[in-house]
Short mmCIF file of C-alpha atoms and ligand atoms in Angstrom, two decimals:
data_model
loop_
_atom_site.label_atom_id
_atom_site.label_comp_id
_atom_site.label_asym_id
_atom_site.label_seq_id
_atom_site.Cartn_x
_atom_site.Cartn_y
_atom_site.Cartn_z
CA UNK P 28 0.00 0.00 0.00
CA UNK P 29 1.36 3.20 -0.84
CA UNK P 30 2.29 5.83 1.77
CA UNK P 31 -0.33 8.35 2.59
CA UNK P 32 0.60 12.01 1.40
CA UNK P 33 2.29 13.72 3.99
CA UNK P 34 1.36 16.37 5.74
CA UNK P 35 2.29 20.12 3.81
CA UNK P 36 2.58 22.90 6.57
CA UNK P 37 3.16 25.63 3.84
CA UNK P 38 -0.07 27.20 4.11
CA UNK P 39 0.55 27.32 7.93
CA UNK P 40 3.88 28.95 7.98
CA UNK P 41 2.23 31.31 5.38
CA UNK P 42 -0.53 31.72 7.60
CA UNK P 43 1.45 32.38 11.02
CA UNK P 44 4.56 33.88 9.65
CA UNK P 45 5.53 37.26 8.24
CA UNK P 46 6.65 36.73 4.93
CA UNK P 47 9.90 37.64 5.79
CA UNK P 48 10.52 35.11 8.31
CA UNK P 49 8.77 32.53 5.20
CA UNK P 50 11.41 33.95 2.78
CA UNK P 51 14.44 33.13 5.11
CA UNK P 52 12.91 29.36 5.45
CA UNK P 53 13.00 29.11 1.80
CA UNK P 54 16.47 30.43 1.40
CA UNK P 55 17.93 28.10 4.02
CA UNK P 56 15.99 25.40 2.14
CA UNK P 57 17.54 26.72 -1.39
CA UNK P 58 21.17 27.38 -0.16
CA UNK P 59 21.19 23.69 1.22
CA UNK P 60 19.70 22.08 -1.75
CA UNK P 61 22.68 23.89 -4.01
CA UNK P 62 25.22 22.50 -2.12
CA UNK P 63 23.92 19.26 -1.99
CA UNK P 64 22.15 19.00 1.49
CA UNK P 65 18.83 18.71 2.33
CA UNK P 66 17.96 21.31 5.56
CA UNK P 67 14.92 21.09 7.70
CA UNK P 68 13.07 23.04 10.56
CA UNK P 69 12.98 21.06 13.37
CA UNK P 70 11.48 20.57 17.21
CA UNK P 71 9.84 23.61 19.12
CA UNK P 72 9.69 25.61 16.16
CA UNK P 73 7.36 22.76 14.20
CA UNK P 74 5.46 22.08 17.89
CA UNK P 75 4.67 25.29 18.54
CA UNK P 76 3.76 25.98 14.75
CA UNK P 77 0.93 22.99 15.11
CA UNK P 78 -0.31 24.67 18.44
CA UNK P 79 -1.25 27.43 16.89
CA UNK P 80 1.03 29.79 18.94
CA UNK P 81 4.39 29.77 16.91
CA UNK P 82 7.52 31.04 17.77
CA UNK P 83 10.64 32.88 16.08
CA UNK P 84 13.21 30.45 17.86
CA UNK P 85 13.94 28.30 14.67
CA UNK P 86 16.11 25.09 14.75
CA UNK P 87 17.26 23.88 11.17
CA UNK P 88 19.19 21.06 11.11
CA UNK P 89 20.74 19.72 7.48
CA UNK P 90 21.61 16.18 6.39
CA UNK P 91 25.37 17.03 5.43
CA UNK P 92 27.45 19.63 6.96
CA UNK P 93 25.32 22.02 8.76
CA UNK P 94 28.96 24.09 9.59
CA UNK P 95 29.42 24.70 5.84
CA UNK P 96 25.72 25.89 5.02
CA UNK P 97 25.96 28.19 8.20
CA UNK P 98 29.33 29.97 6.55
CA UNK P 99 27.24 30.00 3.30
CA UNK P 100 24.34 31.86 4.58
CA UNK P 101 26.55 34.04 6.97
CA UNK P 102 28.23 34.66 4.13
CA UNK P 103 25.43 35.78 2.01
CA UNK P 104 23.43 37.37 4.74
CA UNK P 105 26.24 39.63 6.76
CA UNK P 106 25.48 37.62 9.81
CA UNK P 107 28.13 36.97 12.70
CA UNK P 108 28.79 33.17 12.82
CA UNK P 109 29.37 31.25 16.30
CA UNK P 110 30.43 27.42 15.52
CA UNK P 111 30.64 24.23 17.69
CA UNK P 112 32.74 22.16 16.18
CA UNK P 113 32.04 19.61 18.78
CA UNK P 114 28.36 19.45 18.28
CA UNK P 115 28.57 20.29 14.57
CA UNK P 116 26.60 23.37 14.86
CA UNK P 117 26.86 27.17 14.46
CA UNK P 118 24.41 30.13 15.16
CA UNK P 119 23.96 32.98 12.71
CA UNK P 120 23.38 36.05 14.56
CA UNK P 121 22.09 39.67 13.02
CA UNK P 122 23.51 42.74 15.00
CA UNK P 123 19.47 44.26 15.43
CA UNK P 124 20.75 47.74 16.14
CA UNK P 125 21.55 48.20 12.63
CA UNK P 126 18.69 50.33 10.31
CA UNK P 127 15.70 48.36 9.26
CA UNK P 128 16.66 48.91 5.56
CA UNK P 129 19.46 46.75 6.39
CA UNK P 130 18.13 44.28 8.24
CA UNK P 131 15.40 43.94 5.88
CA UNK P 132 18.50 43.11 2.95
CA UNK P 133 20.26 40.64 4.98
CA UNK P 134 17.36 38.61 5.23
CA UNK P 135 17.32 39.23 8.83
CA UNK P 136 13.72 40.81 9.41
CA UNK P 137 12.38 40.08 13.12
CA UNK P 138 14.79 36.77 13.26
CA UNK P 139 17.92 37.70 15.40
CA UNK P 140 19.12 34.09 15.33
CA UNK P 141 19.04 30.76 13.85
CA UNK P 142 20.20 28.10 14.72
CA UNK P 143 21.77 25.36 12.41
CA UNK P 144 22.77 21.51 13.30
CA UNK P 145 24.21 18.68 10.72
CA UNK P 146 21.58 16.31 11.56
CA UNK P 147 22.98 13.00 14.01
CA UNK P 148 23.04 10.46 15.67
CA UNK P 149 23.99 9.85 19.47
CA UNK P 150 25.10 7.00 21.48
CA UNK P 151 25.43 7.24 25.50
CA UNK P 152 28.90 5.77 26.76
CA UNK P 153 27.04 5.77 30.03
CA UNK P 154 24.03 6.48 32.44
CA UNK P 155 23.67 10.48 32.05
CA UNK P 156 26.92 11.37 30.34
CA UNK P 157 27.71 13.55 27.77
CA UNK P 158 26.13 11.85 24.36
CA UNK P 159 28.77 10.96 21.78
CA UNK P 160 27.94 12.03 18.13
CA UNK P 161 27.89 11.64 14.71
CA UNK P 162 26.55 12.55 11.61
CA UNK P 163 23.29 11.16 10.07
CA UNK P 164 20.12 11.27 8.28
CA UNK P 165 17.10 13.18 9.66
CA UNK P 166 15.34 10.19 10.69
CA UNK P 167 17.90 9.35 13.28
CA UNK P 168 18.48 13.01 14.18
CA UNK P 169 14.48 12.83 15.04
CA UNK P 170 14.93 9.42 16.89
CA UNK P 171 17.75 10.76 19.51
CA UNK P 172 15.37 13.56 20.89
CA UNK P 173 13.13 13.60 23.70
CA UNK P 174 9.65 13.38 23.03
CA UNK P 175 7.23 12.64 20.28
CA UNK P 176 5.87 16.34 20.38
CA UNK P 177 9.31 17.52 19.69
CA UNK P 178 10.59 15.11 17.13
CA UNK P 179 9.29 16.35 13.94
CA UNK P 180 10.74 17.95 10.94
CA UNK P 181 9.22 20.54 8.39
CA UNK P 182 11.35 20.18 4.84
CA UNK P 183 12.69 23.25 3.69
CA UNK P 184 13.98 21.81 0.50
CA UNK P 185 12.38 23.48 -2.28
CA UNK P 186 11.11 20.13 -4.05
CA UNK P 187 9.42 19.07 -0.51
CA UNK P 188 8.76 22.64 1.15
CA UNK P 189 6.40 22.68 3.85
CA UNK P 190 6.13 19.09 4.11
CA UNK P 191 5.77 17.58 7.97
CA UNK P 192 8.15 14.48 8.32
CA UNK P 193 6.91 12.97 11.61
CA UNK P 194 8.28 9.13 11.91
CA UNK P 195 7.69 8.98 15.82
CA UNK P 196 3.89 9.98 15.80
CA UNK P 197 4.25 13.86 17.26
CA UNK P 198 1.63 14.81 15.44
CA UNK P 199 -1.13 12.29 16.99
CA UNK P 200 0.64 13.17 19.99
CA UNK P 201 0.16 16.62 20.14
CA UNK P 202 -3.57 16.39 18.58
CA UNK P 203 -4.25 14.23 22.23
CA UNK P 204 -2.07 16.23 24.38
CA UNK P 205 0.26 13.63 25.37
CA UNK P 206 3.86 13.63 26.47
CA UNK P 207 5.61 10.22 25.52
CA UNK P 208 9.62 9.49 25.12
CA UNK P 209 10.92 7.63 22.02
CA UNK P 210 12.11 4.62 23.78
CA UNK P 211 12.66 2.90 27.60
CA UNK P 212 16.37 4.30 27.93
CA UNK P 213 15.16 7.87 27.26
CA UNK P 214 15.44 8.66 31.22
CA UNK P 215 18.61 6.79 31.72
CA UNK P 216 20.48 8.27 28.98
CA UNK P 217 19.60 11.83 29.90
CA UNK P 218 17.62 12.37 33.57
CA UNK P 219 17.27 15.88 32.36
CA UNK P 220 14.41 14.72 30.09
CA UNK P 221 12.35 14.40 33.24
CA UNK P 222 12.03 17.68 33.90
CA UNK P 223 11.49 18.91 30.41
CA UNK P 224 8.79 16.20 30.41
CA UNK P 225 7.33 18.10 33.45
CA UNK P 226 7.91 21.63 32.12
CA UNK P 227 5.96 20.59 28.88
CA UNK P 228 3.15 18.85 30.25
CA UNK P 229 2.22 21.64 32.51
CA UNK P 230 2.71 24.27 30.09
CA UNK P 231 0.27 22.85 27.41
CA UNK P 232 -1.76 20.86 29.84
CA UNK P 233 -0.68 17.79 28.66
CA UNK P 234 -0.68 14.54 29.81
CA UNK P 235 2.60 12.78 30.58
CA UNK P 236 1.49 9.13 29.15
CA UNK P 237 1.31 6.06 31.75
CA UNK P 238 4.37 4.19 30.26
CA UNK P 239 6.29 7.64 30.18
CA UNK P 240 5.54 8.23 33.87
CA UNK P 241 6.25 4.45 34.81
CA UNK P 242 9.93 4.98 33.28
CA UNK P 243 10.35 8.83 35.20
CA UNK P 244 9.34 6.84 38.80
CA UNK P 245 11.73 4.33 38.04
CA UNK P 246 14.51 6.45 37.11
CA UNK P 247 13.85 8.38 39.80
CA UNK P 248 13.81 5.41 42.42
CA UNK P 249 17.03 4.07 40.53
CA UNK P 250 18.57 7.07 41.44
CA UNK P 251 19.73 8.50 38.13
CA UNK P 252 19.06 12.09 39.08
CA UNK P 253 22.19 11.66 41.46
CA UNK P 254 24.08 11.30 38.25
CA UNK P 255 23.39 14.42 36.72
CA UNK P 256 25.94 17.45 37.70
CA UNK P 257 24.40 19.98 39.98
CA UNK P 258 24.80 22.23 37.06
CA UNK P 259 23.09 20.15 34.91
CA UNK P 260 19.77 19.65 37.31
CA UNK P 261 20.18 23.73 38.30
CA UNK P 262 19.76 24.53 34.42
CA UNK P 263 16.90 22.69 34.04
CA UNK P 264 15.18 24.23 37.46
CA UNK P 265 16.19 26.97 36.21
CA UNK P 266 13.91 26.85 32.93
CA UNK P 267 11.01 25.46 34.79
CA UNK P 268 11.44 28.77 37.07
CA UNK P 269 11.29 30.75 33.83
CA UNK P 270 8.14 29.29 32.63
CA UNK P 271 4.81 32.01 32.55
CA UNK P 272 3.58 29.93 35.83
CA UNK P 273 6.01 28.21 37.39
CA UNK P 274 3.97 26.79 40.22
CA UNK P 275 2.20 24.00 37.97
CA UNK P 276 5.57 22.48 37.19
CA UNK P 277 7.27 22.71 40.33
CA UNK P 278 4.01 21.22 42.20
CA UNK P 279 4.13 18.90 39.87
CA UNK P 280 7.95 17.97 41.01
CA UNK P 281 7.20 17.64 44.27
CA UNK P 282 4.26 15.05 43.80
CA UNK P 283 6.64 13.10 41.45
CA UNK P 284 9.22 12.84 44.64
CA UNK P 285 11.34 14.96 42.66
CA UNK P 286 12.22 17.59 44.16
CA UNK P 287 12.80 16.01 47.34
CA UNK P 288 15.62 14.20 45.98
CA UNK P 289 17.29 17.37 44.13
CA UNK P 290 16.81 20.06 46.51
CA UNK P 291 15.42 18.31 49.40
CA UNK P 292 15.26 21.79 51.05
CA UNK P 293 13.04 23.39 49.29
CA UNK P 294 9.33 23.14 50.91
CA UNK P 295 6.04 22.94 48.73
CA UNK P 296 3.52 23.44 50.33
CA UNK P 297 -0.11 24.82 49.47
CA UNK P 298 0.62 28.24 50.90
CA UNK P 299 3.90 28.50 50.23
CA UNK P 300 3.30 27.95 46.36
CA UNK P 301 0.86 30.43 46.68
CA UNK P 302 3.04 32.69 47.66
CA UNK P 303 5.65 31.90 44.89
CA UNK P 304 2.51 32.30 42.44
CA UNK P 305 2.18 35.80 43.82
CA UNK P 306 5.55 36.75 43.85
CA UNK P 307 5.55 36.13 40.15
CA UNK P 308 2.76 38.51 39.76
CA UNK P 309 4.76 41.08 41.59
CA UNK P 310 7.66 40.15 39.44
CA UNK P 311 5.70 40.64 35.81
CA UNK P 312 4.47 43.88 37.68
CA UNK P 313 7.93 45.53 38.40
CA UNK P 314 9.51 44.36 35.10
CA UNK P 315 6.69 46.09 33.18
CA UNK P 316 6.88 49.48 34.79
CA UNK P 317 10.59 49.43 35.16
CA UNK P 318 11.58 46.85 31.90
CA UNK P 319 15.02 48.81 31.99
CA UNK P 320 15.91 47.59 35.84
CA UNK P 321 17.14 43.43 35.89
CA UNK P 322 15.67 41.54 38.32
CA UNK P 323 17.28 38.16 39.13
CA UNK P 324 13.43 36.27 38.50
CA UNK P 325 14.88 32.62 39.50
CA UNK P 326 16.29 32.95 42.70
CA UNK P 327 13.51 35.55 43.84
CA UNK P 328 10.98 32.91 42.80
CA UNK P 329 12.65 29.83 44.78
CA UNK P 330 12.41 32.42 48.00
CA UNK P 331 8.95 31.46 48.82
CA UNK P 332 10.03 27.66 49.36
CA UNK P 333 12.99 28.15 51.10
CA UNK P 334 11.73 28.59 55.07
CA UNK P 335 14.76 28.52 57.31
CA UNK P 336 18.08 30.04 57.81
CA UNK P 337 19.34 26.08 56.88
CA UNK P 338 17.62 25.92 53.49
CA UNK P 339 18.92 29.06 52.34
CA UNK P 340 22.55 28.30 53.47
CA UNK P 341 22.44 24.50 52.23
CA UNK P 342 20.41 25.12 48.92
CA UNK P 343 23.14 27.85 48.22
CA UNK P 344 25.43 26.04 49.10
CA UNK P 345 24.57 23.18 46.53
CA UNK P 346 23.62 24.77 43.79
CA UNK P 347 27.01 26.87 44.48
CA UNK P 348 24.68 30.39 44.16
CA UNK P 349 26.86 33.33 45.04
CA UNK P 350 27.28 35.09 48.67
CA UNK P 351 24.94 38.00 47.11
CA UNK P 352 22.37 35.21 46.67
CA UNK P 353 22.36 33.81 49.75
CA UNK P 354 22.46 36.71 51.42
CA UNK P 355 19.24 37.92 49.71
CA UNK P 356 17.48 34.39 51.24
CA UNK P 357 18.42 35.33 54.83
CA UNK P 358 17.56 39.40 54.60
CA UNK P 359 14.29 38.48 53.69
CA UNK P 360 13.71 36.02 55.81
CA UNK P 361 14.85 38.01 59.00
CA UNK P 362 12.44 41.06 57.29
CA UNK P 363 9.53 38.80 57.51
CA UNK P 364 9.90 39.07 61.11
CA UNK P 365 8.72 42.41 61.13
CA UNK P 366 5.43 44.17 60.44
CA UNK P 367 4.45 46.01 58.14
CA UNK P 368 5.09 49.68 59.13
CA UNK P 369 2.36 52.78 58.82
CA UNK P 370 5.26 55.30 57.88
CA UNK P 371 6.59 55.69 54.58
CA UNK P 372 9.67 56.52 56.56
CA UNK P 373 9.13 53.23 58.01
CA UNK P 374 8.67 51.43 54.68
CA UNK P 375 11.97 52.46 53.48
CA UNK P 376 13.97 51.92 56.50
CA UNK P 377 12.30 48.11 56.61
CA UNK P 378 12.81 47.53 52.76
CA UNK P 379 15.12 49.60 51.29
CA UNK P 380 18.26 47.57 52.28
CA UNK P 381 16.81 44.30 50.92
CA UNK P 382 17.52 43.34 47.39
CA UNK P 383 15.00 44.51 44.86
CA UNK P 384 14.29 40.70 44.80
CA UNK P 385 13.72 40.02 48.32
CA UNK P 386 11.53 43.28 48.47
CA UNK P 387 8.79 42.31 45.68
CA UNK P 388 8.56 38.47 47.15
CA UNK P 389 8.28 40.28 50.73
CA UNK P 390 5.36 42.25 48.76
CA UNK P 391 3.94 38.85 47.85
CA UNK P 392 3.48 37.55 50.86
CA UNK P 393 1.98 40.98 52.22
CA UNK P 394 -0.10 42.02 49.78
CA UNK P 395 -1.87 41.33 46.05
CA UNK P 396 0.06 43.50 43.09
CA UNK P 397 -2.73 46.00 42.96
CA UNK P 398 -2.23 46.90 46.67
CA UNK P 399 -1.43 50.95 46.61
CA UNK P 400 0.79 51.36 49.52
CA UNK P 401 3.05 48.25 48.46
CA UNK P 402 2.99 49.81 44.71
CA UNK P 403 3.45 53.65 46.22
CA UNK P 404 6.58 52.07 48.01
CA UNK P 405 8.19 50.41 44.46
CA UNK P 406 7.09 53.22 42.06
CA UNK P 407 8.44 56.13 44.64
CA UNK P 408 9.47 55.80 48.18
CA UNK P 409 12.04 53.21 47.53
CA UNK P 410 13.72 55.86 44.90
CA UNK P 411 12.93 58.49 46.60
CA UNK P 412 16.06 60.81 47.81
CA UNK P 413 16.49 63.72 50.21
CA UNK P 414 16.11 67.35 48.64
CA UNK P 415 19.43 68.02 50.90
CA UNK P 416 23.19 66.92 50.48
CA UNK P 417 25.91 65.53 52.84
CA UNK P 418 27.24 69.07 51.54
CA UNK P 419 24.79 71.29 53.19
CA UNK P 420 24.81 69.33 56.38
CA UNK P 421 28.74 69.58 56.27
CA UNK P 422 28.54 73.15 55.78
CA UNK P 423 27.18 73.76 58.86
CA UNK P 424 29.82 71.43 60.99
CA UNK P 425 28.30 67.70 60.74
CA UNK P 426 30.53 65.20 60.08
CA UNK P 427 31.18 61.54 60.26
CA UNK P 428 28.26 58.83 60.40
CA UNK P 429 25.92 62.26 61.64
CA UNK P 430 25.62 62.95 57.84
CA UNK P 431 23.97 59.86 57.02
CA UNK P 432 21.62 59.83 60.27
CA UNK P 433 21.32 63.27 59.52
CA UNK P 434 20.19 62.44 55.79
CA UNK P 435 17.73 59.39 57.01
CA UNK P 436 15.74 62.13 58.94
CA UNK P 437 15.58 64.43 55.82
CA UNK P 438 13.70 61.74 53.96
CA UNK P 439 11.97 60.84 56.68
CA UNK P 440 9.89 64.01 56.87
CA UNK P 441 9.68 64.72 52.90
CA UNK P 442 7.61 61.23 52.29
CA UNK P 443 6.43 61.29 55.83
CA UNK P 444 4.89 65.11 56.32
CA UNK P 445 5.81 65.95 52.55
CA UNK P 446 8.70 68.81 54.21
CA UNK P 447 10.35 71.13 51.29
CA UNK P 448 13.97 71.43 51.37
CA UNK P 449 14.50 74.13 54.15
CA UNK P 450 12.15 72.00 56.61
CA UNK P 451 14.26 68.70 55.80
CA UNK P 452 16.99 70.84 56.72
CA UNK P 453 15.82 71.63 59.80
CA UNK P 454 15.44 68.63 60.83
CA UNK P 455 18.53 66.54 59.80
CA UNK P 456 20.58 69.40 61.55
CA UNK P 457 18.71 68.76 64.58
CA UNK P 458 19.19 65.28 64.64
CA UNK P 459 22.42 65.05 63.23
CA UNK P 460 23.78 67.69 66.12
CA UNK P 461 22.05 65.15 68.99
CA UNK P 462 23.68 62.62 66.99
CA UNK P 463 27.31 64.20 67.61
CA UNK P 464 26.32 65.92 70.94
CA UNK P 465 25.67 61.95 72.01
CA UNK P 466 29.03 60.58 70.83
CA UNK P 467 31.42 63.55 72.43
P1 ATP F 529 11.27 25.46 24.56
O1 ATP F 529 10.04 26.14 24.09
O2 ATP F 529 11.20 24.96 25.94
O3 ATP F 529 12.56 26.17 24.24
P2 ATP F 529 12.27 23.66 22.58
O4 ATP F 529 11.59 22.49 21.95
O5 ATP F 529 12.71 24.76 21.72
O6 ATP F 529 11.26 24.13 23.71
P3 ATP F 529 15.00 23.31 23.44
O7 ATP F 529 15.51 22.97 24.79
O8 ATP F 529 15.27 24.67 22.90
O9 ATP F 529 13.44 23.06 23.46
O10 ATP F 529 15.54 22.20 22.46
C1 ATP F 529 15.26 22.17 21.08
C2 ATP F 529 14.96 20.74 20.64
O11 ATP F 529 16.08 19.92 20.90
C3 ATP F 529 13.79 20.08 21.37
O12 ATP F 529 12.56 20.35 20.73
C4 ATP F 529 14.14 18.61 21.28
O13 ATP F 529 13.78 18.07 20.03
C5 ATP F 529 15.66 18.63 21.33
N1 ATP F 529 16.17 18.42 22.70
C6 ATP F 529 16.48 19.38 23.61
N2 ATP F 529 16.93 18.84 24.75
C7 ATP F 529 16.91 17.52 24.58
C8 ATP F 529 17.27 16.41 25.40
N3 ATP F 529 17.71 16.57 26.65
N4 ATP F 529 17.14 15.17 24.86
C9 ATP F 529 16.70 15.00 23.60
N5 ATP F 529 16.34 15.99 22.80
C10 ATP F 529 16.43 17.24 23.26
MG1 MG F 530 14.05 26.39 22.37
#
């Protein structure tokens, strides 16, 4: 019986894509097929394209030297090349600060990157290692990846554009919302695959399939996560922490008996994911009226779990995060001790030496992101500065740590009683004087 027809996605990509973005696919697919190759889109990019909510992070990979194409369409396109020799790949990148009219020539458009692989094969010398590679057809590159939903191929050669290649049964897959590995090893080879099975199915609202499951429990009680390098396992948290909700998938974790076995201090409970849910609120709130401040979103979001002066200090300690880190675990949890103050004056003094971090997930626990004081305290009073100078106060005879007392009580009555400059004056000189008159 013949084959049925395959699947063509070109009226999709048509449908979804600028037709820039369309006009790069086809080059890549022409460039290949002149020097002999045959190049394809491959994994997220062709999931994400049949779930309706594509996405510009395109994979190609080429049967034949996907190194050679890349210098090709570098080449051609004025693009700065990175290559892994190692992995036989290379990223093109486009330098987006030059003028549309160029981008538009070099074929760049809205793509900053692209990513190109010779298509291959991998073998595991042992539980969790580093795969060894080698080049191969698409088939086999399609075999050696994760799961069905990610293992399928859209041909970019111009005598097959468009066309799905889908040997592992993605497509059905997707259609019923299922996550399901390639074969029985999948977990051995690479434990990381357990939590991208975890991050997928809760950000689709999949289904992880029975078999699928049955092989992550029994990795799990095999102890194959122990293999992985901390670095390895803190990656991978590290993207679940990055998804749009990252309670699902860490709740998700902890049922599993996952988490418990790679950061066995972290505590999920009900309330405390509830507070991690709101501190992510607080997070998307800050980031979108101050997008030009960076906020450290990972670590802030793991603060909610982390109860005691012992987690902070052993989960920093294993996941080797910095002393800055750490410290920002143990400021906020000796701030929780206090309440909430009436004073703006009082706000600032309680918050102001936290991290920026530690401050909003503080918020979270206090307070919903449309709360005004909390908001009043991030928009203004945590910026806000005396209208007087260490100069003025020096000027008349202050000196020493009195300046900066003497400062505290400037701001104190500008957000407090809303004092113009002379007033804060005033006052700091007052209490910087009892200040000095106490230390003589
Ligand atoms: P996301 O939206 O999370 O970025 P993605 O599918 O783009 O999803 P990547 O981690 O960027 O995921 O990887 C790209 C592709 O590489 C995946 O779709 C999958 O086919 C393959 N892949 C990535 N990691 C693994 C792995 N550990 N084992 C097997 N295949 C993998
Ligand atoms: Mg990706």
């Amino acid at each position: 019986m013949p084959s049925p027809k395959p699947l063509n996605l070109t009226d999709e990509l048509q449908r979804k894509f600028p037709a820039e973005v369309l006009s790069v696919l086809q080059e890549v697919g022409k460039v290949a097929s002149q020097m002999g190759m045959t190049a394809y889109a491959v994994g997220g990019f062709v999931r994400d394209l049949l779930l309706g909510t594509p996405t510009l992070d395109i994979d190609i990979v080429v049967e034949g030297n996907g190194i050679s194409l890349a210098q090709k369409l570098a080449q051609m396109w004025q693009a700065d090349l990175t290559v892994h020799e190692r992995f036989f790949t290379a990223t093109l990148q486009w330098r987006l600060k030059e003028p549309v009219s160029t981008i538009a020539s070099t074929n760049a458009c809205i793509l900053s990157r692209l990513d190109i692989a010779t298509a291959r094969k991998e073998r595991y010398p042992s539980p969790a290692a580093l795969p060894e590679v080698e080049p191969a057809s698409i088939l086999d590159d399609l075999w050696r990846r994760d799961f069905t939903i990610n293992a399928m191929a859209i041909c970019l050669d111009p005598t097959r554009f468009g066309e799905l290649v889908d040997p592992t049964g993605g497509f059905g897959d997707l259609r019923r919302g299922i996550i399901r590995v390639l074969h029985e090893r999948s977990f051995v080879d690479d434990p990381t695959r357990i939590f991208r099975a975890v991050r997928y199915e809760q950000r689709f609202n999949f289904k992880i399939e029975p078999k699928t499951l049955q092989l992550i429990c029994q990795a799990r009680d095999e102890s194959f996560l122990a293999k992985l390098s901390r670095d390895r396992i803190k990656h991978e948290l590290w993207r679940i922490l990055q998804e749009r909700d990252p309670t699902k998938p860490m709740r998700r974790l902890s049922k599993l008996r996952i988490l418990s076995v790679i950061a066995p201090e972290l505590c999920v409970t009900k309330e405390r994911l509830e507070w991690m849910r709101k501190a992510n609120e607080w997070l998307n709130w800050f980031a979108e009226k101050f997008p030009e401040k960076p906020l450290e979103r990972e670590r802030a979001l793991l603060l909610p779990l982390l109860p005691t002066y012992e987690a902070v200090n052993s989960f920093s300690q294993r996941y080797q995060l910095g002393e800055s880190e750490r410290e920002c675990g143990l400021a906020l949890l000796k701030a929780l001790r206090r309440r909430t103050p009436k004073r703006p004056s009082g706000w600032v003094r309680w918050l102001n030496p936290l991290p920026l971090e530690a401050a909003l997930v503080l918020a979270a626990k206090r307070s919903s992101p449309n709360d005004p004081a909390w908001q009043r305290y991030f928009l203004e009073w945590r910026w806000a500065r005396p209208d007087i100078t260490g100069e003025d106060l020096k000027a008349h005879g202050i000196t020493g740590r009195a300046i900066s007392i003497g400062l505290q009580a400037a701001l104190a009555v500008k957000l407090d009683e809303g004092a113009d400059a002379h007033r804060q004056l005033e006052v700091a000189l007052r209490r910087a004087q009892q200040c000095q008159t106490s230390r003589r």
